[in-house]
Short mmCIF file of C-alpha atoms and ligand atoms in Angstrom, two decimals:
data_model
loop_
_atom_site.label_atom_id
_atom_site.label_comp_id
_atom_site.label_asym_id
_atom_site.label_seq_id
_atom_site.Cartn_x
_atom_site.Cartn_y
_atom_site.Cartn_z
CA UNK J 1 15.33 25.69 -11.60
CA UNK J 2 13.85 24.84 -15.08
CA UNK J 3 9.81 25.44 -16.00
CA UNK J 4 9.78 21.58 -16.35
CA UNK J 5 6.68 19.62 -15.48
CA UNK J 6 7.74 16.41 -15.78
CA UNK J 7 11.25 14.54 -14.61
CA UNK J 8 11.46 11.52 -16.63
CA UNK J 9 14.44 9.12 -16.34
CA UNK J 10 15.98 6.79 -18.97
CA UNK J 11 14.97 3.28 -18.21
CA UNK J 12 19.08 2.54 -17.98
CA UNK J 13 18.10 4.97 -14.88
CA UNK J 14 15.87 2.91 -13.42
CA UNK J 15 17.02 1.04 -9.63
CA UNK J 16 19.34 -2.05 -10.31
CA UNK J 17 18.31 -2.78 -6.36
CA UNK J 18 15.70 -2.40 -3.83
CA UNK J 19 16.33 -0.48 -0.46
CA UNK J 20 16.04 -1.89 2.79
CA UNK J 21 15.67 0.59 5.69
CA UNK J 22 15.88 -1.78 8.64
CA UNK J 23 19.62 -1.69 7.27
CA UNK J 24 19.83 1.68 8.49
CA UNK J 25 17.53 1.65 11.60
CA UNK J 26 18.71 2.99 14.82
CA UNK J 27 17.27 -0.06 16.29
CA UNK J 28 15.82 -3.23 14.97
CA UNK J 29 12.00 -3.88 14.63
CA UNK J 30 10.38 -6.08 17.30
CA UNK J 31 10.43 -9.76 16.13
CA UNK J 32 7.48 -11.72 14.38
CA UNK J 33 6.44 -14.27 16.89
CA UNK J 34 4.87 -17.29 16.68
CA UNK J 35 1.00 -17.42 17.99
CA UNK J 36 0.82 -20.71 19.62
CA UNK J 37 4.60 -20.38 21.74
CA UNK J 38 4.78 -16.68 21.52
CA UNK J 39 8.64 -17.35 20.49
CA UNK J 40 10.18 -16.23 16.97
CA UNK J 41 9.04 -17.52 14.30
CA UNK J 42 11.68 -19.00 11.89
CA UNK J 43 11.78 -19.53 8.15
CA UNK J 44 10.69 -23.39 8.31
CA UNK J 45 7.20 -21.52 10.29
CA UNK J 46 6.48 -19.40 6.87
CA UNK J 47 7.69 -21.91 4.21
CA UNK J 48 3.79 -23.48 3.78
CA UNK J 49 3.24 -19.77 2.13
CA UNK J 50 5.96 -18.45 0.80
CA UNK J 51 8.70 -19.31 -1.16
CA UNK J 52 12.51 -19.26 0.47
CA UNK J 53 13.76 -16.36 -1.29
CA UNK J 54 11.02 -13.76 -0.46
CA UNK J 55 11.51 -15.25 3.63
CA UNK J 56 14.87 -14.23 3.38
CA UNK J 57 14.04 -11.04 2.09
CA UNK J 58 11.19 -10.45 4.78
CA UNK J 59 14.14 -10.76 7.46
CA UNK J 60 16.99 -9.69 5.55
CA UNK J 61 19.39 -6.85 7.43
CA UNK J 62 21.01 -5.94 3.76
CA UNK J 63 20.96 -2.23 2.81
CA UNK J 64 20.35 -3.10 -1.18
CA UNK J 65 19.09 -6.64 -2.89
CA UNK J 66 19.53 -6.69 -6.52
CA UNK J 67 16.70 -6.74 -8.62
CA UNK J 68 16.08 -9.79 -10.55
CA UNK J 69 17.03 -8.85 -14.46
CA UNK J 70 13.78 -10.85 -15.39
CA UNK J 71 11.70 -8.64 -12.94
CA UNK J 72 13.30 -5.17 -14.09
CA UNK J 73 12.50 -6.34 -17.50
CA UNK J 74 9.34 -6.53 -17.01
CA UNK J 75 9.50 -3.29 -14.97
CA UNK J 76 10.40 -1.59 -18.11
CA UNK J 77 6.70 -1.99 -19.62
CA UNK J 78 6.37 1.07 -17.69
CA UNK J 79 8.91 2.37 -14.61
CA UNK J 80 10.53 4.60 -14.37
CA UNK J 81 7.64 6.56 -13.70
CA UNK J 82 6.90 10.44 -13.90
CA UNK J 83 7.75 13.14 -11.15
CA UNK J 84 5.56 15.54 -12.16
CA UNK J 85 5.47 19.36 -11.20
CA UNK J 86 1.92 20.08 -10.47
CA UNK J 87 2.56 23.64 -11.59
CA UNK J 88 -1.27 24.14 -12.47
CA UNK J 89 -2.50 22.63 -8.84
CA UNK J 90 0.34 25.36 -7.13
CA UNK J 91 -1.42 27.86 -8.87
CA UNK J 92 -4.65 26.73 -8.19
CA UNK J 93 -3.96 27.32 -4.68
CA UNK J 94 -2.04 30.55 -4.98
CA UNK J 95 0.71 28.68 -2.60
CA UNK J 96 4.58 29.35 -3.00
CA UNK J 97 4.94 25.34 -2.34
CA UNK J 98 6.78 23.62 -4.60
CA UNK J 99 4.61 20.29 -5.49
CA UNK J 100 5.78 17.17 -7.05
CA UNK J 101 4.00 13.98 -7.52
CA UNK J 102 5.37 10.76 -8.27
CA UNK J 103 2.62 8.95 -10.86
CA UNK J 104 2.32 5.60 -10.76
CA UNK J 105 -1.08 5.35 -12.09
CA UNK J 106 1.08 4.67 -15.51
CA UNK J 107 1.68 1.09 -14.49
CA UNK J 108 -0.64 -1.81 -16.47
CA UNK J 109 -2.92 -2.24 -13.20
CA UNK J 110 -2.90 1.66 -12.31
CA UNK J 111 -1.27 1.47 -9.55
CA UNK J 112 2.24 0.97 -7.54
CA UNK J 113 0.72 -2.63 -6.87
CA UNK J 114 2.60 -4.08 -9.82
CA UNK J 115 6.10 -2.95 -8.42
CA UNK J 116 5.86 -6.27 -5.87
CA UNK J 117 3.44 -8.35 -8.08
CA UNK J 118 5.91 -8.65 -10.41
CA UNK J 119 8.46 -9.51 -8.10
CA UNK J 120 6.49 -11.90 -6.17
CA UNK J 121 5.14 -13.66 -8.91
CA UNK J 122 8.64 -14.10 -10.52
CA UNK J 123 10.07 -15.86 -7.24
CA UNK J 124 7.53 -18.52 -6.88
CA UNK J 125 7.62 -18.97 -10.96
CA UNK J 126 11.46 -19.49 -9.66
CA UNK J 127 10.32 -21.79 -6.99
CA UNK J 128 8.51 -23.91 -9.09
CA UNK J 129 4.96 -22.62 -7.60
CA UNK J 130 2.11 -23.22 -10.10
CA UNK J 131 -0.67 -21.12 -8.03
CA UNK J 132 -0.77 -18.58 -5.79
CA UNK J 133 -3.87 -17.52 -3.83
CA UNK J 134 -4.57 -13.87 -1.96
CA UNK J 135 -6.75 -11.51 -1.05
CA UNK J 136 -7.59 -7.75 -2.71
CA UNK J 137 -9.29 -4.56 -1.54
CA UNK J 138 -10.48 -2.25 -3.95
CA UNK J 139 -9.00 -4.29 -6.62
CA UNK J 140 -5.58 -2.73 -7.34
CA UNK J 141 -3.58 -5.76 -5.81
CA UNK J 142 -6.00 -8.67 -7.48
CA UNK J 143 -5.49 -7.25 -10.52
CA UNK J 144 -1.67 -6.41 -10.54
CA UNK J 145 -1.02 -9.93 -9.47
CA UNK J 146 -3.74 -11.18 -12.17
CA UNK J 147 -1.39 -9.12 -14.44
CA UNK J 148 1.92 -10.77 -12.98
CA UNK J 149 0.31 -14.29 -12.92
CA UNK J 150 -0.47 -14.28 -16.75
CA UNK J 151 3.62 -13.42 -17.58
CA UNK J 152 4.68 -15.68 -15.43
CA UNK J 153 2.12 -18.27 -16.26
CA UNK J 154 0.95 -18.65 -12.40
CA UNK J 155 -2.64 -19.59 -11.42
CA UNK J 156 -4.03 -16.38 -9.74
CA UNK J 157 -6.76 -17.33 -7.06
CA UNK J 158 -8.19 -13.80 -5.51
CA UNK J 159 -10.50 -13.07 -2.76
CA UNK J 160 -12.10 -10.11 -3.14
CA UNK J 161 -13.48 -7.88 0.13
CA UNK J 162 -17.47 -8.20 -0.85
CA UNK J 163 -18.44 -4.86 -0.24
CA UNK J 164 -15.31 -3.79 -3.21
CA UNK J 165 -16.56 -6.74 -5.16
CA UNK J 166 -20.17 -5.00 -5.18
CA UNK J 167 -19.16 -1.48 -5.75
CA UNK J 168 -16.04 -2.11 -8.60
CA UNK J 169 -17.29 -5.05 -10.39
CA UNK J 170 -14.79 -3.58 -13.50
CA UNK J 171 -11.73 -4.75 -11.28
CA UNK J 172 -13.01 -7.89 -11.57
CA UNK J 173 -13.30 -8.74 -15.15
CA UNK J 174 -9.58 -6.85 -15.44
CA UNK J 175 -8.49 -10.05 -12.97
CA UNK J 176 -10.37 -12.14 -15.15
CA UNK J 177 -8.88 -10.95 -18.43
CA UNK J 178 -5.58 -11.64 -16.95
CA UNK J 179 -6.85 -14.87 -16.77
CA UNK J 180 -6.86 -14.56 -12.55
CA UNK J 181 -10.23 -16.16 -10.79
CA UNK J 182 -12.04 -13.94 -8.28
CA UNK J 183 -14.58 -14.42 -5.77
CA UNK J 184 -16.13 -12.33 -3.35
CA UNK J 185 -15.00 -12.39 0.34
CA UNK J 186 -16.10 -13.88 2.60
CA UNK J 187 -16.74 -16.78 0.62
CA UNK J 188 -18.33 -20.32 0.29
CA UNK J 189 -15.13 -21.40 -0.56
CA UNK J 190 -13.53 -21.74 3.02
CA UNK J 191 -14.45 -22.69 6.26
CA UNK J 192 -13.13 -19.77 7.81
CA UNK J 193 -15.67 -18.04 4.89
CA UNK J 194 -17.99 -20.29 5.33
CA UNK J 195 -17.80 -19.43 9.52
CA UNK J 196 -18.21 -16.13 9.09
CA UNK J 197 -20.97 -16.34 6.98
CA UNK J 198 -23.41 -18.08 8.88
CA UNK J 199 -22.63 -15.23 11.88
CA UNK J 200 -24.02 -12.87 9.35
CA UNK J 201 -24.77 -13.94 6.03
CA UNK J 202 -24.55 -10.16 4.37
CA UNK J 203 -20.88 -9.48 5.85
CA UNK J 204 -19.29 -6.86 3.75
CA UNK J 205 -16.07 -8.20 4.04
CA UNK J 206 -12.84 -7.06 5.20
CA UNK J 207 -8.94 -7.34 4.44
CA UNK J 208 -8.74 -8.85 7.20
CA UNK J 209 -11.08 -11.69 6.08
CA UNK J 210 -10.35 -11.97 2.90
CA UNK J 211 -6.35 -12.22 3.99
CA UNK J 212 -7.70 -15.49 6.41
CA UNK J 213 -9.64 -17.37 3.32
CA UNK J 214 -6.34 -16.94 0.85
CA UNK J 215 -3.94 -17.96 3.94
CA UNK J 216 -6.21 -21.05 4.60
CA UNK J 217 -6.12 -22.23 1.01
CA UNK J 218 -2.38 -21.57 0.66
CA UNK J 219 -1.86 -23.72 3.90
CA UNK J 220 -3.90 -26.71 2.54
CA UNK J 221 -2.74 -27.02 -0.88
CA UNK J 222 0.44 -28.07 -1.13
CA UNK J 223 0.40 -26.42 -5.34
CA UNK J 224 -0.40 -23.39 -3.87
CA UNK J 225 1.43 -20.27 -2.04
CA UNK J 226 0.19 -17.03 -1.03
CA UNK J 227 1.13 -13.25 -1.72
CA UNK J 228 0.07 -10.40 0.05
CA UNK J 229 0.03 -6.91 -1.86
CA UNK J 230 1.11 -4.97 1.89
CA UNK J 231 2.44 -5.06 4.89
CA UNK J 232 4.85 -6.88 5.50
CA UNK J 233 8.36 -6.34 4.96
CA UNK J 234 9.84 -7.79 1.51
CA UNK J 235 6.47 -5.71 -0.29
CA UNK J 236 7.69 -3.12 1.01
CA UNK J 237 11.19 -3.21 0.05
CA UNK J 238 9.99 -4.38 -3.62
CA UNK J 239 7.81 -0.66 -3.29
CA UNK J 240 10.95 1.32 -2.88
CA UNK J 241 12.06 1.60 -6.21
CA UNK J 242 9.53 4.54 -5.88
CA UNK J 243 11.36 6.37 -3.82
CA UNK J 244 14.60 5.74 -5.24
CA UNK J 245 13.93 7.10 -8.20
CA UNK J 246 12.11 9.88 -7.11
CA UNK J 247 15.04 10.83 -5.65
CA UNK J 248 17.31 10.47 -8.88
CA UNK J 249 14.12 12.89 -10.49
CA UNK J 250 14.53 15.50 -7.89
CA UNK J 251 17.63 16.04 -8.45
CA UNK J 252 17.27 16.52 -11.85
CA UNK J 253 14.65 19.07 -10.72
CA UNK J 254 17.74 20.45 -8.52
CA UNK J 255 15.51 20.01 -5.52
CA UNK J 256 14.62 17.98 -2.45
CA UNK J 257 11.71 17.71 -0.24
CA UNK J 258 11.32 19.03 2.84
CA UNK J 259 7.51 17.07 3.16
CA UNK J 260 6.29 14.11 2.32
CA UNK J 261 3.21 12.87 1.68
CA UNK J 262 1.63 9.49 1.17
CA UNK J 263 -1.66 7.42 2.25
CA UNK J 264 -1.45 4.56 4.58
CA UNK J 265 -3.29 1.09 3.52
CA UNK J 266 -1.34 -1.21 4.66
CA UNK J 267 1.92 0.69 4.27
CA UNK J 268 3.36 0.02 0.84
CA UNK J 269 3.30 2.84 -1.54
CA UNK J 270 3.90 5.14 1.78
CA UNK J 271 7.06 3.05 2.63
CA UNK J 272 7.89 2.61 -1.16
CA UNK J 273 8.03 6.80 -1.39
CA UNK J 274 9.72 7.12 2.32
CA UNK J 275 11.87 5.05 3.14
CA UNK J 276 14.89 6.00 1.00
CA UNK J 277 14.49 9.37 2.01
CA UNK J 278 13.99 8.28 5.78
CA UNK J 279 17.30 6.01 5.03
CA UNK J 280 19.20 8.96 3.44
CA UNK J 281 17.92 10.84 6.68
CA UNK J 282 19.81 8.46 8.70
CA UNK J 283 22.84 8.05 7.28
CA UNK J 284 23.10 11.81 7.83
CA UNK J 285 21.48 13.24 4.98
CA UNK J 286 18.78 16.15 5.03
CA UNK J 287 16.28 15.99 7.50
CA UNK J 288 12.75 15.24 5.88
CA UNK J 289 8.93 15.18 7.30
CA UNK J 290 6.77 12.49 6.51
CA UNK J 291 3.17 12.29 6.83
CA UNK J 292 1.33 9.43 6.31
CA UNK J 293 -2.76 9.68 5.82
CA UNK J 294 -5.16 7.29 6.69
CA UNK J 295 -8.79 7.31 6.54
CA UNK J 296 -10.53 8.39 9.64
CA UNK J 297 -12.76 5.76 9.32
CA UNK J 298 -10.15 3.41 9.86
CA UNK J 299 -7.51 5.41 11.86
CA UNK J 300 -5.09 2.85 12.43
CA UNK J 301 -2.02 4.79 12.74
CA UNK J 302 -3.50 7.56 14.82
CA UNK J 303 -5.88 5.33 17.00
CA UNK J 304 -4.49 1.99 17.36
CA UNK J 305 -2.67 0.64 20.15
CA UNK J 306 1.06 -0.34 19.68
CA UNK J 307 0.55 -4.14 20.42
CA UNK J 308 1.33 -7.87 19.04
CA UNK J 309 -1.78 -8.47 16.89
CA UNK J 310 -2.45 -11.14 13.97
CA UNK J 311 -2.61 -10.39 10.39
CA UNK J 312 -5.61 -11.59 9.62
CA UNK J 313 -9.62 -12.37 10.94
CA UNK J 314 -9.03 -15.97 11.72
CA UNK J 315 -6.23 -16.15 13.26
CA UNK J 316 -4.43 -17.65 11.05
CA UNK J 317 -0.98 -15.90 10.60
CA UNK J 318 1.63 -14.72 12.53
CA UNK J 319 1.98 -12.23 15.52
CA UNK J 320 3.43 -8.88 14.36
CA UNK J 321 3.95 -5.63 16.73
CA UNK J 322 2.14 -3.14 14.60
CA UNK J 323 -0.38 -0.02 14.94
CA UNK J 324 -4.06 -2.48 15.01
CA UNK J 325 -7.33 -1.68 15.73
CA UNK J 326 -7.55 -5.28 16.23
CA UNK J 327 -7.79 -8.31 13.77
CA UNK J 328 -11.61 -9.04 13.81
CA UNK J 329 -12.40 -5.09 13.40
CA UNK J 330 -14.66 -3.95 10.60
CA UNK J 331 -14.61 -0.39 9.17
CA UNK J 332 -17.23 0.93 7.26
CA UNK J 333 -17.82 0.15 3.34
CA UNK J 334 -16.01 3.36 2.61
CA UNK J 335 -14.79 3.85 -1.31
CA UNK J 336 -10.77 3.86 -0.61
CA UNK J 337 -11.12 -0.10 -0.18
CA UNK J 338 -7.42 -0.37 0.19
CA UNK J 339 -7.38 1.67 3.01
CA UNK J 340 -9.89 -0.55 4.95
CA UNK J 341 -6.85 -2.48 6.89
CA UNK J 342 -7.12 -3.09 10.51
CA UNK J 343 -3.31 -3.13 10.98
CA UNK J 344 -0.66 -1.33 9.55
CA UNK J 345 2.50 -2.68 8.15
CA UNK J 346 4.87 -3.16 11.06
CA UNK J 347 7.86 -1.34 9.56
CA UNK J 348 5.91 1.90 9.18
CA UNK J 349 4.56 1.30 12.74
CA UNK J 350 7.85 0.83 13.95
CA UNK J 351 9.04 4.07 12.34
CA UNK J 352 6.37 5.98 13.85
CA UNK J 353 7.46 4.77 17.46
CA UNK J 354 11.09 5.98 16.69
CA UNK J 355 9.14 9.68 15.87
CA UNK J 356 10.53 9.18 11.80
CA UNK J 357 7.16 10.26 10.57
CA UNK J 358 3.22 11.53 11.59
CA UNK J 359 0.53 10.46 10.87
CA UNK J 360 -3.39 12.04 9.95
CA UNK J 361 -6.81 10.83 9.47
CA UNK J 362 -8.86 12.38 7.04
CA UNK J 363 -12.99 11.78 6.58
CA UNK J 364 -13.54 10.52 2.72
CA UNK J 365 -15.78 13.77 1.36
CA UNK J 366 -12.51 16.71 1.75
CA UNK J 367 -10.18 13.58 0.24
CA UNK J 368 -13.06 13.04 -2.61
CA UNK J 369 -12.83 17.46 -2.54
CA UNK J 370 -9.24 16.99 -2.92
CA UNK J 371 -8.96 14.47 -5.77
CA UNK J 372 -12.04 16.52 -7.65
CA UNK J 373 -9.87 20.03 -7.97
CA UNK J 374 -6.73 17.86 -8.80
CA UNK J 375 -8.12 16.42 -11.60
CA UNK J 376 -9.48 20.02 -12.60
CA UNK J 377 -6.60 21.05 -12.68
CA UNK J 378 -3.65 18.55 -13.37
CA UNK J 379 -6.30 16.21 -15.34
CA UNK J 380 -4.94 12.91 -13.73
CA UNK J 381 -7.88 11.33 -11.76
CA UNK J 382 -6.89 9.75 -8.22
CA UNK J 383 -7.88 6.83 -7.07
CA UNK J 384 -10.12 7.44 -3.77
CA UNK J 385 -6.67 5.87 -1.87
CA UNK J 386 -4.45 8.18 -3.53
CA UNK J 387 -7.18 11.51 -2.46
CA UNK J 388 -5.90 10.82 0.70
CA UNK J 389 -2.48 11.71 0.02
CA UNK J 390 -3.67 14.53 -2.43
CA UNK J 391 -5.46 15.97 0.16
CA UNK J 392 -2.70 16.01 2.63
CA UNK J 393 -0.59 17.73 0.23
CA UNK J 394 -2.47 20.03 -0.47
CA UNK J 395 -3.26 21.06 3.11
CA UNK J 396 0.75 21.20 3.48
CA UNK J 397 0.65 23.67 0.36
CA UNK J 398 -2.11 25.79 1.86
CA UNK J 399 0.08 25.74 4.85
CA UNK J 400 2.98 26.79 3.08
CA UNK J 401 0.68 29.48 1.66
CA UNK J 402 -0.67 30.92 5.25
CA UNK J 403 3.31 30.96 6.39
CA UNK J 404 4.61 32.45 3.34
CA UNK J 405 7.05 29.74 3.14
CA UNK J 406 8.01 27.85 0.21
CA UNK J 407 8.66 24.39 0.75
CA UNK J 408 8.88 21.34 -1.90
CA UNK J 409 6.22 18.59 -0.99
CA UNK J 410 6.20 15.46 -2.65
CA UNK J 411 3.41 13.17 -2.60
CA UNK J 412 2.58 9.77 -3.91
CA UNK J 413 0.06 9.51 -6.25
CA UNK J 414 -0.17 5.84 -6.07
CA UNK J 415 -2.80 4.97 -8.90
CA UNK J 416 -5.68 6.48 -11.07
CA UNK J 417 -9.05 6.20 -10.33
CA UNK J 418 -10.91 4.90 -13.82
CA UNK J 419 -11.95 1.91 -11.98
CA UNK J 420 -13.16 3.50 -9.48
CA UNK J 421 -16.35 5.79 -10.47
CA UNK J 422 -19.07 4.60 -9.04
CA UNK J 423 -17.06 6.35 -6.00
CA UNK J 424 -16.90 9.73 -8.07
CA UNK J 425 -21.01 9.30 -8.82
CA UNK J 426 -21.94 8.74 -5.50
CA UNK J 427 -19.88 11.89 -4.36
CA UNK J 428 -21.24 14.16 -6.83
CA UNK J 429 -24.77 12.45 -5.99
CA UNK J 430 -24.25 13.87 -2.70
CA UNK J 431 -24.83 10.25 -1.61
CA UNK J 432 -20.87 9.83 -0.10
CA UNK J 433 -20.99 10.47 3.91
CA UNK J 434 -18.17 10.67 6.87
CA UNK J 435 -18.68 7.43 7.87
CA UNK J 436 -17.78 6.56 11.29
CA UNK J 437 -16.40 3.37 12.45
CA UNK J 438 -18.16 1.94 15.23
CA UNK J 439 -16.63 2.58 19.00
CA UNK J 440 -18.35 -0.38 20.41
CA UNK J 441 -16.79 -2.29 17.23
CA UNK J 442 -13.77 -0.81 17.83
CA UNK J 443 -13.86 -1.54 21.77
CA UNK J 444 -14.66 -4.90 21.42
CA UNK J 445 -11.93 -6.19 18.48
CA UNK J 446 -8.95 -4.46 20.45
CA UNK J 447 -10.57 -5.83 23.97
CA UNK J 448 -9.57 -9.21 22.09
CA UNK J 449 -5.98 -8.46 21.29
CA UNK J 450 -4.04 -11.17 22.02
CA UNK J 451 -1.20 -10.73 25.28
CA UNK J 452 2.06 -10.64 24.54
CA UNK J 453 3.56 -9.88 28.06
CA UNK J 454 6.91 -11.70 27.04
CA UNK J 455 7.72 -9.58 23.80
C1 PLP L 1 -4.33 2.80 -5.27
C2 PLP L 1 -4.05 2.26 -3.92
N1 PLP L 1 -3.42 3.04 -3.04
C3 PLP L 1 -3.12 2.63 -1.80
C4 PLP L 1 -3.49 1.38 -1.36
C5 PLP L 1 -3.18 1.01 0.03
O1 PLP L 1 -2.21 0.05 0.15
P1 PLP L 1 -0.76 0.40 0.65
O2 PLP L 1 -0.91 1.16 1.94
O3 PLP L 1 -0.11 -0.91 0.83
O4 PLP L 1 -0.11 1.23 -0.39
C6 PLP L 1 -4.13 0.50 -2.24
C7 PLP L 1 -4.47 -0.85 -1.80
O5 PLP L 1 -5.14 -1.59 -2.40
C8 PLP L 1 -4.42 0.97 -3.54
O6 PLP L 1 -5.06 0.19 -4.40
#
């Protein structure tokens, strides 16, 4: 093995497709049912918000879909991205693990984000679609499909959770340099916004919210479509060129994972890391663990039921079987905004039931801990997400370390944190806390989970 510290690839390297895992799948993920008849929903159900090519993908059975040449184009600006060694953080921690981190902080937003804004934004440009409206956390996803909008000359409407809005008001003017408008969630601007508001005027927001106003004005205006930066399947698969060539960059490193490591939003930048290697794991290749890590303030993966649940606050989309802490739950104003989903992308639940990866929670100060030494030491600063999976990481390494045992980890370090810190302020302020979600919040949104008996 060389003394290399970073694995770059040629861009003639990078993935001519996208993977799909649910090609590979011992069994097929529960189907997306309609919430009025409880039956399957078909493509005619999700044409008012997206356009035909990205349904197909979202039920496609294919193992690989070609990349658009227009989209990898633009994927050039900066994939592939670096597989670093963190050879400094290794010895930080005195651990014999072997740690690699895929960056993809490099990307125009700073994050993975761009990997399916890009894509999306280039099959409704196909589909004639002049606007597209959606909702963002933290800011990563508003601003990557700002960024996708402007090349593809699409109208970017973005609703922005409020309490993100407040505490990164720099995401916001990136959206607006890309020419994107943004408004704080809930809003004025919808009634489901406008509902919600008069319940309680100084609502922080939540994904889940912000999702319903973007799906309402997608459904009403017949110019406009909407894109979702998680979750659901074809974002996913548009995420996995990650992974894929991760993989390529190990094996330049002449070495494969037995761990890895990745934080849990929604799903994406965990499944766009995973899945390949879960796939390869499949088809008979080397066995791999995967951890996913999710804030414990909103522990979907390790506290929510199993269960049929909608996407959204309002009821507005779809029925999915997925990890939820139910649809009208809010967690606390915590700093990793994109982590502040109440469901979790059904694929990765899915996975989880079949026992293909594990899951922790992890209270914000360690993760904030975590990302603080990183940066001391491999001078890349993680966005408060991202400390989640730097964190877990590096609690595998210490592992590793009380064993004796060397094993590679690989983590996703899914975007930089320059946006983001206010967050580092407050922690060295000593004015971040653990913030607990509440259990009679909690109690009462999955007490209103809808039944699904016949599913
Ligand atoms: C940097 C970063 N990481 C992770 C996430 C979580 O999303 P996902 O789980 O889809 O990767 C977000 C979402 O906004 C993000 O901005």
């Amino acid at each position: 093995m060389t003394e290399s510290v970073k694995y770059l690839l040629d861009e003639s390297r990078m993935p001519k497709s996208w993977y799909n895992l649910v090609a590979d799948l011992p069994t097929p993920p529960p189907p997306v049912l309609h919430p009025g008849t409880l039956q399957p929903i078909g493509p005619d159900d999700l044409a008012p918000l997206f356009p035909r090519s990205l349904i197909q993908q979202e039920v496609s059975t294919e193992r690989e879909i070609e990349i658009p040449e227009p989209v990898r184009d633009i994927y050039r600006q900066w994939r592939p991205t670096p597989l670093y060694r963190a050879r400094r953080l290794e010895k930080a921690l005195g651990t014999p693990a072997r740690i690699y981190y895929k960056y993809e902080g490099v990307s125009p937003a700073g994050s993975h984000k761009p990997n399916t804004a890009v894509a999306q934004a280039f099959y409704n440009r196909e589909a004639g679609i002049k606007r597209i409206a959606t909702e963002t956390g933290a800011g990563q996803w508003g601003s990557s499909l700002a960024f996708a909008g402007a090349l593809f000359g699409i109208e970017v409407q973005v609703f922005m959770v409020r309490v993100s809005y407040q505490q990164k008001p720099y995401r916001r003017a990136l959206m607006e340099t890309y020419g994107a408008r943004c408004v704080a969630s809930p809003s004025e601007e919808t009634a489901c916004g406008r509902a919600i508001l008069a319940q309680r005027p100084d609502h922080p927001g939540s994904l889940g919210i912000a999702i319903s106003e973007a799906v309402e004005v997608a459904a009403q205006r017949d110019d406009t479509k909407y894109a979702l930066g998680s979750v659901l399947n074809h974002v996913l698969l548009h995420q996995t060129v990650v992974g894929l060539e991760s993989m390529a960059q190990l094996e330049m490193a002449g070495d494969y994972p037995d761990v890895i490591v990745a934080c849990t939003g929604g799903g994406s930048n965990f499944a766009g890391i995973a899945f390949p290697f879960i796939g390869a794991q499949l088809r008979g290749g080397q066995r791999v663990r995967i951890v996913a890590i999710e804030p414990a303030a909103c522990p979907t993966l390790t506290r929510g039921p199993y269960a049929y649940d909608f996407g959204d606050t309002a009821h507005l989309t779809p029925l999915t079987k997925m990890h939820t802490l139910g649809s009208t739950f809010t967690p606390p104003g915590f700093h990793a905004g994109g982590l502040r989903y109440h469901g979790m992308a059904p694929l990765v639940s899915h996975v989880k039931e079949l026992g293909l990866i594990e899951a922790r929670a992890y209270h914000q100060l360690s993760c904030f801990e975590a990302g603080v030494l990183f940066a001391r030491v491999e001078g890349i600063l993680p966005a408060p997400e991202a400390n989640h999976a730097v964190k877990g990481a590096i609690d595998e390494a210490l592992r590793c370390k009380e064993e004796g045992i060397s094993r590679a980890i690989l983590f996703n370090l899914c975007g930089h944190g320059h946006f983001d810190m206010q967050a580092y302020m407050d922690y060295f302020a000593g004015k971040l806390t653990d913030q607990s979600y509440d259990e009679a919040e909690l109690a009462m949104a999955l007490s209103g989970l809808p039944s699904v008996t016949a599913a």
